CSV table of C-alpha atoms in Angstrom, one decimal:
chain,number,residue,atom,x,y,z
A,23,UNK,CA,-70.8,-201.2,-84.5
A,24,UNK,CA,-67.1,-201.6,-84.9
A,25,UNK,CA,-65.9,-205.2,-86.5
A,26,UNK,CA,-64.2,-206.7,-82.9
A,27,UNK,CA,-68.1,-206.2,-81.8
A,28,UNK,CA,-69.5,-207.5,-84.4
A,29,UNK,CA,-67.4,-210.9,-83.7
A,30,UNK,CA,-68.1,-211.3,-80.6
A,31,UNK,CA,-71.4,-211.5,-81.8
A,32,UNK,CA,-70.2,-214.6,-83.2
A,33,UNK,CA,-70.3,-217.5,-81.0
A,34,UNK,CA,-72.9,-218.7,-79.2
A,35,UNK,CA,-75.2,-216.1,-80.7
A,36,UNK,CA,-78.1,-216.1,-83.3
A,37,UNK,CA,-79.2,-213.0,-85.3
A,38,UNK,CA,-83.1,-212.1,-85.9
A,39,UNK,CA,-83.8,-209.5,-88.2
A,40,UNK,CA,-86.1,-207.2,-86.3
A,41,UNK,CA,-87.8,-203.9,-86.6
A,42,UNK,CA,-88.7,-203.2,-82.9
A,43,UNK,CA,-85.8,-202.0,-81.7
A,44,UNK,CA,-86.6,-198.8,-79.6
A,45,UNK,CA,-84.5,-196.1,-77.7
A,46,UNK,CA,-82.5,-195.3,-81.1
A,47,UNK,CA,-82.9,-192.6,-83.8
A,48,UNK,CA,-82.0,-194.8,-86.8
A,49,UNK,CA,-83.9,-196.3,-88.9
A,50,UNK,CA,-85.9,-199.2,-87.8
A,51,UNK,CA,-86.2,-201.6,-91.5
A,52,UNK,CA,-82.9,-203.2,-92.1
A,53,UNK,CA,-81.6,-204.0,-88.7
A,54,UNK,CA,-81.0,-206.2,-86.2
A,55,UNK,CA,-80.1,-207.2,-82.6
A,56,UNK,CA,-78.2,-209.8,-81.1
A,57,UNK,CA,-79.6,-212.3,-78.1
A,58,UNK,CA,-77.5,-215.0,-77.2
A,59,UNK,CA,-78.9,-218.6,-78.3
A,60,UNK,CA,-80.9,-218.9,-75.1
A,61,UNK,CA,-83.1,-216.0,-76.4
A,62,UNK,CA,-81.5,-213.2,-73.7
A,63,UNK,CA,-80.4,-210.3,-74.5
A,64,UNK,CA,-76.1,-210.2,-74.6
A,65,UNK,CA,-74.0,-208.7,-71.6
A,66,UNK,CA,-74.4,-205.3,-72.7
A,67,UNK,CA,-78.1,-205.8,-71.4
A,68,UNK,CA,-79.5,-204.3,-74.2
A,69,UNK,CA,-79.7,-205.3,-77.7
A,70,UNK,CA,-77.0,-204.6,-80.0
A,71,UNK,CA,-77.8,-202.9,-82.9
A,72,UNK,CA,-76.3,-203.0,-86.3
A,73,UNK,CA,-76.8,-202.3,-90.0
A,74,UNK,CA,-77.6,-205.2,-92.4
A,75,UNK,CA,-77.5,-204.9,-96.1
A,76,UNK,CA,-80.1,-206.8,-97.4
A,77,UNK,CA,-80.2,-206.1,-100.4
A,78,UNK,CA,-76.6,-207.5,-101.1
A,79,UNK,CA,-78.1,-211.0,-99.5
A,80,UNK,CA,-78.0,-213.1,-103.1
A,81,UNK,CA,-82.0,-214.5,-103.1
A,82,UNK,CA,-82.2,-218.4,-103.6
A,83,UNK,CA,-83.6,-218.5,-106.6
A,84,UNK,CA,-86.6,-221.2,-107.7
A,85,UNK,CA,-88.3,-222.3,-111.1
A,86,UNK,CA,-87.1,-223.1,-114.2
A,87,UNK,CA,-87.2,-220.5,-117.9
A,88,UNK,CA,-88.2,-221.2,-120.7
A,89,UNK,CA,-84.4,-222.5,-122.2
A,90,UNK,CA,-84.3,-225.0,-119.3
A,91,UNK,CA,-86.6,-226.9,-121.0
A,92,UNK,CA,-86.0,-229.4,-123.7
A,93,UNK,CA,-88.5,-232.0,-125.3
A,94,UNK,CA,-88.1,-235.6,-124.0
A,95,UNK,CA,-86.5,-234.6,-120.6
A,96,UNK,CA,-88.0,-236.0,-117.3
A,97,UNK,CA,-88.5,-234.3,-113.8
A,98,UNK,CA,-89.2,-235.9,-110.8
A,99,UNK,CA,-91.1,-233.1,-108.5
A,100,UNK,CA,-90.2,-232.7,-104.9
A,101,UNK,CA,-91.3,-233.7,-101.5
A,102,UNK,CA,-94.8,-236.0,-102.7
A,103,UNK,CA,-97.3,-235.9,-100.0
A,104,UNK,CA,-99.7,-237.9,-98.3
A,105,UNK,CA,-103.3,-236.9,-98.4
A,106,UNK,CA,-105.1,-236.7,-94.6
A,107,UNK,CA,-108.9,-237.3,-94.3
A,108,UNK,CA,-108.6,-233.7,-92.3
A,109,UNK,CA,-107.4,-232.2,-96.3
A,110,UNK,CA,-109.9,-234.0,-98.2
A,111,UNK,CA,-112.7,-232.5,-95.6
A,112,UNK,CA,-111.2,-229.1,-95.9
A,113,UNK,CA,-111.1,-228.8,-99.5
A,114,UNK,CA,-114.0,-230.4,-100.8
A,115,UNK,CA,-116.1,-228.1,-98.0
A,116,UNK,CA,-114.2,-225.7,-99.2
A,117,UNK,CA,-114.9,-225.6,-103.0
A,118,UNK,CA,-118.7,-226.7,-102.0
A,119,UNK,CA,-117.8,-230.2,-103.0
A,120,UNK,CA,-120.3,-231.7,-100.4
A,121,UNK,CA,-120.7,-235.2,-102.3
A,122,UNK,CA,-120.9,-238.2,-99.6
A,123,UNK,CA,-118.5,-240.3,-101.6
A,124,UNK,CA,-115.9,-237.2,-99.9
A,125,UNK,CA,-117.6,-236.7,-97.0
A,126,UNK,CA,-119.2,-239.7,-95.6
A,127,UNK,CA,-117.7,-242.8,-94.8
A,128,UNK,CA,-120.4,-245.1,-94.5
A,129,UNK,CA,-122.0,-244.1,-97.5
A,130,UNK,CA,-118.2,-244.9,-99.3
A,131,UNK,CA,-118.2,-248.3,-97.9
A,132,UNK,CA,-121.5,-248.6,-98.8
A,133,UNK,CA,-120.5,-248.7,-102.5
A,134,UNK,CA,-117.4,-250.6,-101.8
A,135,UNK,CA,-114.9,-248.2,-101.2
A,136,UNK,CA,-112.6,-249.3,-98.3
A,137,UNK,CA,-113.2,-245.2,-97.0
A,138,UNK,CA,-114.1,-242.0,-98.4
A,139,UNK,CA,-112.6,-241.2,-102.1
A,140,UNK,CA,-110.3,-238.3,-101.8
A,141,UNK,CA,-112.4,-235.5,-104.0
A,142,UNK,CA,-110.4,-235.9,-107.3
A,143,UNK,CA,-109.9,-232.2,-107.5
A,144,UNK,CA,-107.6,-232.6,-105.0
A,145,UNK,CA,-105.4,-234.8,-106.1
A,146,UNK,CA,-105.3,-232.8,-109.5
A,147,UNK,CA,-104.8,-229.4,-107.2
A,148,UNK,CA,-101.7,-231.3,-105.2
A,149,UNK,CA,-100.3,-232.9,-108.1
A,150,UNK,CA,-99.8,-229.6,-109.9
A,151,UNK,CA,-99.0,-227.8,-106.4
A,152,UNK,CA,-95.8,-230.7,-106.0
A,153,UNK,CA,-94.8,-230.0,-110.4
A,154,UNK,CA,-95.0,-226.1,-110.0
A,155,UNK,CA,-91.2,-225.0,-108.7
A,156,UNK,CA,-90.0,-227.3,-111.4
A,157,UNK,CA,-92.5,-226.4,-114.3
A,158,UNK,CA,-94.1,-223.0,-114.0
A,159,UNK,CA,-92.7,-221.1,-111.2
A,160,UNK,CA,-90.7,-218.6,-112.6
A,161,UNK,CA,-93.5,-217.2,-114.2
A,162,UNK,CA,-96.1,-217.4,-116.9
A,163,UNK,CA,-99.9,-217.4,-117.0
A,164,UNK,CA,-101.1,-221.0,-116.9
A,165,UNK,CA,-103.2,-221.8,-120.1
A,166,UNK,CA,-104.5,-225.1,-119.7
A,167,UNK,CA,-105.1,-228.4,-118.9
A,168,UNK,CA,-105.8,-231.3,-121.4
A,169,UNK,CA,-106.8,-235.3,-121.4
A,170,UNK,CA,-107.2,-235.3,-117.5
A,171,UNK,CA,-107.7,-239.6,-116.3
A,172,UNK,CA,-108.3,-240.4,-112.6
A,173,UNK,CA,-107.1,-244.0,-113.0
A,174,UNK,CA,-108.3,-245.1,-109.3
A,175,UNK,CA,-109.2,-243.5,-106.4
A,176,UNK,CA,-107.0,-242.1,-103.9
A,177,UNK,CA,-108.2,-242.6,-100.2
A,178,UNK,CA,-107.2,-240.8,-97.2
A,179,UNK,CA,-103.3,-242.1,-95.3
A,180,UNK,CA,-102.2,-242.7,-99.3
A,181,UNK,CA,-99.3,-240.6,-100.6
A,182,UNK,CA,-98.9,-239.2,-104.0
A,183,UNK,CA,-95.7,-238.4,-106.0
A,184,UNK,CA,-95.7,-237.0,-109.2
A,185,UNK,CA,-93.0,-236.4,-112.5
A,186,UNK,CA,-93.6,-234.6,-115.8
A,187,UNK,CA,-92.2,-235.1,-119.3
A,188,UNK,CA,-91.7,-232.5,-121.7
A,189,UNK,CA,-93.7,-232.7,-124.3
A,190,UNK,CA,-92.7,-229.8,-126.3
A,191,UNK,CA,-91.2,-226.4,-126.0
A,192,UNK,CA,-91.4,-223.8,-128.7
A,193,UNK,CA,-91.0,-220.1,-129.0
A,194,UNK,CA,-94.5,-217.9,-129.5
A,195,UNK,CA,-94.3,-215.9,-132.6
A,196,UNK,CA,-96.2,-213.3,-130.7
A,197,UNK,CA,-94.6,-213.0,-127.3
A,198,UNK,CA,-91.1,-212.8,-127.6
A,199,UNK,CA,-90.6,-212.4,-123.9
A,200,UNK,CA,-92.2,-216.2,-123.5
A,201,UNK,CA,-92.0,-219.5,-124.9
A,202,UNK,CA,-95.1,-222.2,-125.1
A,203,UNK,CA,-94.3,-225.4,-122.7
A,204,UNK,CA,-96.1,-228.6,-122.6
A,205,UNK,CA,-95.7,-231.2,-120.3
A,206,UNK,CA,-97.3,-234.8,-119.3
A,207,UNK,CA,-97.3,-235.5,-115.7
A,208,UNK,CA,-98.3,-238.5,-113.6
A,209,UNK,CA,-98.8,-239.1,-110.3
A,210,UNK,CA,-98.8,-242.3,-108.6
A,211,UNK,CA,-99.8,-243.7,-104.9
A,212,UNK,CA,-97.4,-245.4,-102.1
A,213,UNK,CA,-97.6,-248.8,-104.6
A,214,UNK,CA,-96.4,-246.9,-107.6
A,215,UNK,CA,-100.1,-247.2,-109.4
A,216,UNK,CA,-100.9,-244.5,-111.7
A,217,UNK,CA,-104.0,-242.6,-110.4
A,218,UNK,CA,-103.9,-239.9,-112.7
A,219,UNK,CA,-102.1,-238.1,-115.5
A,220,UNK,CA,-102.5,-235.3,-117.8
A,221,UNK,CA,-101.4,-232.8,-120.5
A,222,UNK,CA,-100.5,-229.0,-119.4
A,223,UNK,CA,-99.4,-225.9,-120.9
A,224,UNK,CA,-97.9,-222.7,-120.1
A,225,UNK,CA,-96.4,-219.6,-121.2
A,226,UNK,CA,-92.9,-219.8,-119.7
A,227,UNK,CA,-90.4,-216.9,-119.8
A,228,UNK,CA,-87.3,-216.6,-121.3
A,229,UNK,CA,-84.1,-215.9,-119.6
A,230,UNK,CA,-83.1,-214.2,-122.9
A,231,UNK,CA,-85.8,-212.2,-125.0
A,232,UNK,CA,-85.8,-212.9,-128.6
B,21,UNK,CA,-125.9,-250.6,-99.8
B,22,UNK,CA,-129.2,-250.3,-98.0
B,23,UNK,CA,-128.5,-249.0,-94.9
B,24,UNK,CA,-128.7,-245.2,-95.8
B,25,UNK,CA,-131.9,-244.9,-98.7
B,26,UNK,CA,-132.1,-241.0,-98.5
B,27,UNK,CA,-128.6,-239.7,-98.8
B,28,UNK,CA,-128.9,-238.2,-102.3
B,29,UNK,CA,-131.3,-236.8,-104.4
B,30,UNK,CA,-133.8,-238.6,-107.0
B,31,UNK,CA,-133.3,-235.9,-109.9
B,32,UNK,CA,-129.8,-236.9,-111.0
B,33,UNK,CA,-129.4,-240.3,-111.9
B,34,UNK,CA,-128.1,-241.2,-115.6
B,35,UNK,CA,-131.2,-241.1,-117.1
B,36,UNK,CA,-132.1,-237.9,-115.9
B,37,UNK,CA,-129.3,-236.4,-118.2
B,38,UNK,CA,-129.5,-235.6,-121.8
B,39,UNK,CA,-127.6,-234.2,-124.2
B,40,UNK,CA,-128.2,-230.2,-124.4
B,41,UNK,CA,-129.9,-229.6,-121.1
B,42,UNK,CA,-128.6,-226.8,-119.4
B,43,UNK,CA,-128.2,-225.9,-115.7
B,44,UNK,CA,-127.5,-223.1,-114.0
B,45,UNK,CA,-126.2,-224.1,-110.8
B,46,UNK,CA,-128.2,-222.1,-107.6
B,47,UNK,CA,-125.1,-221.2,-105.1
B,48,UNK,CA,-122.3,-219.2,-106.1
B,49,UNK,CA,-119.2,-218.8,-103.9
B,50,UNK,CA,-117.0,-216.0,-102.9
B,51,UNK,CA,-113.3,-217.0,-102.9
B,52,UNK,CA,-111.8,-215.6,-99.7
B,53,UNK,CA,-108.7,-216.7,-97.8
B,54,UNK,CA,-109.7,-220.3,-97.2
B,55,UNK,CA,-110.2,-220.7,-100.6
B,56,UNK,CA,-107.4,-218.9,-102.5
B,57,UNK,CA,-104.2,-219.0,-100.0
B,58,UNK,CA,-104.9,-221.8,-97.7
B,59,UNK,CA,-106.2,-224.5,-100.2
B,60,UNK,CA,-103.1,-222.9,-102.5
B,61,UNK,CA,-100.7,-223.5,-99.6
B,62,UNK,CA,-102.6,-227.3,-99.0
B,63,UNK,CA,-102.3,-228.8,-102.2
B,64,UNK,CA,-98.1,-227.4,-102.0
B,65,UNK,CA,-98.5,-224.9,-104.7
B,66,UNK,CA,-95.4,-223.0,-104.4
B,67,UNK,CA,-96.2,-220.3,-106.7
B,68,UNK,CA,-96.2,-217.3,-104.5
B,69,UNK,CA,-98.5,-215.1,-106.9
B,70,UNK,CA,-101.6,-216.6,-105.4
B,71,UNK,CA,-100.4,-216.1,-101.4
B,72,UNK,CA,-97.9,-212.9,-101.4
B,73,UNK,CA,-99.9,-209.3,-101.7
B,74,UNK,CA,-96.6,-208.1,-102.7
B,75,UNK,CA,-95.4,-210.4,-105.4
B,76,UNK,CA,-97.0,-208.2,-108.3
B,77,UNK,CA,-97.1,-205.5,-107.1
B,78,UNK,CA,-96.4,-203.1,-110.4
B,79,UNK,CA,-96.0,-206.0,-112.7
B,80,UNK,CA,-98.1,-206.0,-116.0
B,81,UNK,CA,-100.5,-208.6,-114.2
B,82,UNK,CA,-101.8,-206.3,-111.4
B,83,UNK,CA,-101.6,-205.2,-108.3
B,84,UNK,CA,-102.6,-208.0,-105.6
B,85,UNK,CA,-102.9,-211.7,-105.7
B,86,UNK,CA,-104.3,-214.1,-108.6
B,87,UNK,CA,-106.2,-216.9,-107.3
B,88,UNK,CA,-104.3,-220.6,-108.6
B,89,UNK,CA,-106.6,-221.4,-111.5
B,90,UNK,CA,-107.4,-224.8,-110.5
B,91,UNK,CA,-108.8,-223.4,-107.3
B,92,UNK,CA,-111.2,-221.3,-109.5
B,93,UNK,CA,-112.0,-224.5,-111.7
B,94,UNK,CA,-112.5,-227.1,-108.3
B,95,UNK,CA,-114.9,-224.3,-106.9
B,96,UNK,CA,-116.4,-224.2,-110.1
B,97,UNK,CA,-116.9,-227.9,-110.1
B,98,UNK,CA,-117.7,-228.1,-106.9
B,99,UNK,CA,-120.4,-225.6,-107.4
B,100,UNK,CA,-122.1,-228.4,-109.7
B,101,UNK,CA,-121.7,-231.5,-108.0
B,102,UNK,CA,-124.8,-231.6,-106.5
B,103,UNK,CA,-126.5,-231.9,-109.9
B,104,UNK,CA,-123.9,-233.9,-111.5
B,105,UNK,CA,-122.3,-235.8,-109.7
B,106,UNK,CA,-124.5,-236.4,-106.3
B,107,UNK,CA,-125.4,-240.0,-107.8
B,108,UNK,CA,-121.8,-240.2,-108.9
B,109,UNK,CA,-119.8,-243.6,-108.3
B,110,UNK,CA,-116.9,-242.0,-110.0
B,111,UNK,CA,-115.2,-239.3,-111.9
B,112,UNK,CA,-113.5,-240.5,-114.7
B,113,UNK,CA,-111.7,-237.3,-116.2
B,114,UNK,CA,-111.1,-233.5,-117.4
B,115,UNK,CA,-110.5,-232.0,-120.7
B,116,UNK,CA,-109.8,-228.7,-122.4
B,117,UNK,CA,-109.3,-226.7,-119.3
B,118,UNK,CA,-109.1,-223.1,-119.7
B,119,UNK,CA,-108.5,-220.2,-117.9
B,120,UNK,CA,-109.4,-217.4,-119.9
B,121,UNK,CA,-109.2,-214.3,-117.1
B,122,UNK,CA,-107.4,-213.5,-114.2
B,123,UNK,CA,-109.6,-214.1,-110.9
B,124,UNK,CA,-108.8,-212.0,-107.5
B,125,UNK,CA,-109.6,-212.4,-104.0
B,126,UNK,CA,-113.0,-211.4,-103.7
B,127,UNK,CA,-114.7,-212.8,-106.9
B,128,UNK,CA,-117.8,-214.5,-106.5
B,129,UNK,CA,-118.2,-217.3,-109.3
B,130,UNK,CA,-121.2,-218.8,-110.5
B,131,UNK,CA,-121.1,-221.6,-112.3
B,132,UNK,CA,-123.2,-223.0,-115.3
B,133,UNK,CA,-123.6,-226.8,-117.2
B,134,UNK,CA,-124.2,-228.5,-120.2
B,135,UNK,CA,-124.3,-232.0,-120.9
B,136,UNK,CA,-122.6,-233.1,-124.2
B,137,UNK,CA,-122.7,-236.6,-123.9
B,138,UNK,CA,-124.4,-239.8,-122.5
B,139,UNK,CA,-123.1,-243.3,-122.7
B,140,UNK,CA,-123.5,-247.1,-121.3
B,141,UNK,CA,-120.7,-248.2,-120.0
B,142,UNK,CA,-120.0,-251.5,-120.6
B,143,UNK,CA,-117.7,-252.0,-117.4
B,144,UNK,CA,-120.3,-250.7,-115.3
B,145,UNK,CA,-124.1,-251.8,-116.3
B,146,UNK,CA,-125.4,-250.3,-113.2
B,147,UNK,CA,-124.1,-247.2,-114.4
B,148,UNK,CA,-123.7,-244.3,-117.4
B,149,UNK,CA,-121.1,-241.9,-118.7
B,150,UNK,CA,-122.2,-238.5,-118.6
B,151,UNK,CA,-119.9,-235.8,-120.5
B,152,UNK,CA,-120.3,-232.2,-119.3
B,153,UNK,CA,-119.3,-228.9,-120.4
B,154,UNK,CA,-118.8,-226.3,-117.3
B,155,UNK,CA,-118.3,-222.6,-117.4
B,156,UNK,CA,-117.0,-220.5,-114.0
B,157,UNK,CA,-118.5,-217.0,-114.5
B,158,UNK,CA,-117.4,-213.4,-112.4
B,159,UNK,CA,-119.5,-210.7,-110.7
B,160,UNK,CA,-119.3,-209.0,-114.1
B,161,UNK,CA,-120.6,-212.1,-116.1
B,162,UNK,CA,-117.1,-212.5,-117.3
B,163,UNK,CA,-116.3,-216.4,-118.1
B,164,UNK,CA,-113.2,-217.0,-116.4
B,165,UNK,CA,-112.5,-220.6,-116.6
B,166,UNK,CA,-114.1,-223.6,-118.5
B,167,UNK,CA,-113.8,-227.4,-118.6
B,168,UNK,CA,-116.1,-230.3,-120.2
B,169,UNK,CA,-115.9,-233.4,-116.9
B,170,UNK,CA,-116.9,-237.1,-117.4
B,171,UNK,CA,-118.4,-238.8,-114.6
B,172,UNK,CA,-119.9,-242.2,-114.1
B,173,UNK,CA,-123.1,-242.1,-113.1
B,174,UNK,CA,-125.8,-244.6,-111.2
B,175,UNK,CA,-128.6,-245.5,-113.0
B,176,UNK,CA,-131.9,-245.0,-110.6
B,177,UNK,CA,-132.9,-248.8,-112.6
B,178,UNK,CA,-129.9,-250.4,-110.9
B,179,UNK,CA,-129.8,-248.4,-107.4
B,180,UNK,CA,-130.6,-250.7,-104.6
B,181,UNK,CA,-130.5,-247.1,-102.9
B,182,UNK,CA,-133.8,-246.3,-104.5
B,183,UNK,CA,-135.5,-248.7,-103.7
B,184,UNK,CA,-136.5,-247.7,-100.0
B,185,UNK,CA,-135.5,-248.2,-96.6
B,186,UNK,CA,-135.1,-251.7,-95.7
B,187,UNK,CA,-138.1,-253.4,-94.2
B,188,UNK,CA,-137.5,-253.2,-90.5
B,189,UNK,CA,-138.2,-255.5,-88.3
B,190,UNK,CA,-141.9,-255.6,-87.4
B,191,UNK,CA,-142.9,-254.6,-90.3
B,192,UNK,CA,-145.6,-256.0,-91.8
């Protein structure tokens, strides 16, 4: 495609990669046609068809190494979120977790609970799920998990968010791709009450090998 | 508290709990697609090792996906929680969580108990602290993950529960 075509490609038009382009003999991974942004197909009445280099596309990077992390600093994770009665069911019948405190309202109530406890495996799960692009996604095999407290329970329409603390960071004598990162998080509800915190550590790599 | 007298079992109140005895739980669970990548993707974990086939591909971990650990330890828990924690009015905490082997799509785990500890709990007299160790074990008898858990359990002397269905009308 010469470059006045690919202008006029411009305007009013969106590109979707896709692979399903037919009637040609190049290859089919790496391209794309252009439809205007109705969805149709442009003037020509057939898809234009160009070559994309993908590879050149710089990725958006996520996570944090091992030197991004210093002892004493403070993250606040991303997006928090509030916990349905439709997740609770799901993962507590999921992981065979068929206690009635989780699953049955009236029995809840019955021991005071305003509605069923959110299965406290779940909260843990989502509270590590919200700290993992800033903590441990750029790799490194999670080790553990210490000093675990559910403060209060957590019941289905509240919404947790969650920060960690670094509690140390230090080289492993035996891994010099790595470093050793422990961190205290906490997670709170929609009041700002704690309802539960704990100690976890990871093997983090290193933007720089030793 | 009396309207539903049968909803958990007798065999697993506090006093049925002492330190040493061991369980090994009866179901063990295959962890498929509902379990690895969509509870994964629920609970927002963003690590894409656990829901991309292609992430490590070639890497030094393995071909495949890795199943997020905690996913491995709530199945493992949940796996018990009809003997621990049926009679439960709370859990109070983890410790000394461990994963010590990767788990794939596929594993089955079976999981296994011991209690380490027993207390009153003064906040609670209706109730005891029980401390447990748990173990996940693979197809190959492979531990792969391990936690100890304290939960607050009913005592079967203060469970209004136990004593019966209320007298209904009629009744003589």
């Amino acid at each position: 495609m010469s470059a006045a075509r690919q202008a006029t490609a411009g305007a009013g038009q969106q590109r979707f990669g896709c692979g399903l382009v037919s009637g040609t003999d190049t290859p089919l991974r790496g391209r794309e046609f252009a439809v205007t942004s109705s969805g149709h197909p442009t003037q020509a009445g057939r898809p234009e068809v160009t070559e994309v280099d993908f590879d050149s596309f710089p990725v958006v990077a996520k996570g944090r190494r091992f030197e991004d992390f210093e002892q004493g600093q403070v993250l606040w994770h991303h997006w928090g979120r509030t916990i349905t009665s439709g997740d609770n069911a799901l993962f507590s019948t999921a992981t065979c977790n068929w206690n009635p405190l989780h699953l049955n309202a009236e029995y809840a109530r019955a021991l005071g609970h305003p509605d069923v406890v959110v299965n406290p495996m779940l909260v843990l799960c989502t509270v590590v799920g919200l700290s993992v692009e800033d903590l441990s996604e750029a790799g490194g095999p999670f080790l553990g998990m210490q000093d675990v407290v559910f403060h209060q329970p957590l019941y289905p329409g509240d919404t947790l968010t969650a920060g960690s603390e670094v509690v140390s960071a230090v080289g492993s004598s035996s891994r010099p791709r790595d470093g050793i990162v422990t961190w205290r998080t906490e997670a709170r509800n929609q009041h700002g009450e704690l309802v539960v915190s704990y100690r976890r550590t990871n093997l983090v790599a290193k933007r720089r090998p030793d | 508290m009396d309207t539903h007298p049968q909803l958990t079992g007798r065999s697993n109140y506090f006093e049925d709990f002492s330190v040493g005895q061991r369980m090994r739980h009866f179901r063990s669970a295959t962890i498929g697609e509902v379990e690895n990548n969509c509870l994964t993707k629920l609970v927002m974990n963003t690590a894409q090792a656990h829901w991309n086939e292609e992430a490590l591909r070639g890497s030094p971990l393995g071909d495949g996906r890795l199943v997020f650990g905690l996913i491995t330890g709530s199945l493992t828990v949940g796996l018990t929680s009809q003997d621990t924690a049926e009679n439960a009015l709370e859990e109070l905490g983890l410790d000394e969580i461990r994963f010590r082997l990767p788990v794939h799509p596929g594993d089955t785990i079976t999981a296994f108990s011991e209690v380490l500890a027993t207390e009153d709990s003064p906040a609670a007299p209706h109730a005891g602290v029980v401390r447990f160790k748990h173990w996940g074990r693979n197809q190959h008898g492979q531990v792969v993950c391990e936690l100890e858990r304290t939960v607050l359990v009913k005592r079967r002397s203060h469970d209004h529960l136990d004593a019966g269905p209320p007298p209904r009308e009629g009744d003589s």
